[in-house]
């Protein structure tokens, strides 16, 4: 339940004339009540009905209307009920009465104003606490979602590796070594993505560092990785999926594109397209893929992982020979996918 001490959230403050009008009205009611009680009350209570008027006006309308009501009430009490009615006669007794009145209403107004300030501050702190709670709840739900998706990715990877072992049991050790390497790469990507120091890093420098890690891990000293990416930022889920795809394609190029010479160049380029889409292309200057290559029919684990990652982005994946192998992914840069 909202408190009268604080303004309702989302409502504009009341205009100043409304508070002044309330002060004038409260003073008029207090004068009328004091006149009505004049024959009942004994002498010596000139401010009896004016104190409640000042208190209620300050409580409901604030500091300025409270002060206005106090001044008007003091003048009205002085004019009508202190000394000779209808005059502003000032003597020692009148001055003492007015001083007493001023002290009492000043204390009342100060206390009520402090209560209002404390109420406003408490309301603001409650709003901040509610906002922080909502942010923490959302982050916790996102964390649960990310962990679940990560577990699904690991399970899918192990399932693919298991099929490879079933097809060729003699390669079991190599298959599990490959799975271990992929999971270690996956862990490095996540550590880099969730590093607070790199939270606002653009995509280009991030991909450059990612490629440097891959070249360093494989010992490919004669391979150059060029990154041509505009200064754009992607949401964390989309960047995670793209990172895994880049790792798979670049790793495949390092394994197969440069076996003969051991030298070469890998180029990563990101282009923005119309309709809220972007195109990521990863090209090498190796011998290229065979003309008869059909990605849909390929039983390669790497190709199947890349296809699955493209599907998580609702993207379209294509392969071409353009002075080497070119892998191109067209995807939407809209809402984050439910990806690993």
CSV table of N, CA, C and O in Angstrom, one decimal, residues 101 111 226 299:
chain,number,residue,atom,x,y,z
A,101,UNK,N,3.1,30.1,19.3
A,101,UNK,CA,2.5,29.5,18.1
A,101,UNK,C,3.6,29.2,17.0
A,101,UNK,O,3.6,28.1,16.4
A,111,UNK,N,9.3,18.4,11.7
A,111,UNK,CA,9.1,16.9,11.9
A,111,UNK,C,8.4,16.2,10.7
A,111,UNK,O,8.9,15.2,10.2
A,226,UNK,N,44.0,-13.2,-40.8
A,226,UNK,CA,43.6,-11.8,-41.0
A,226,UNK,C,42.1,-11.6,-40.7
A,226,UNK,O,41.3,-12.5,-41.1
A,299,UNK,N,30.2,-37.0,-43.7
A,299,UNK,CA,30.1,-37.7,-42.4
A,299,UNK,C,31.2,-37.1,-41.4
A,299,UNK,O,31.4,-37.7,-40.4
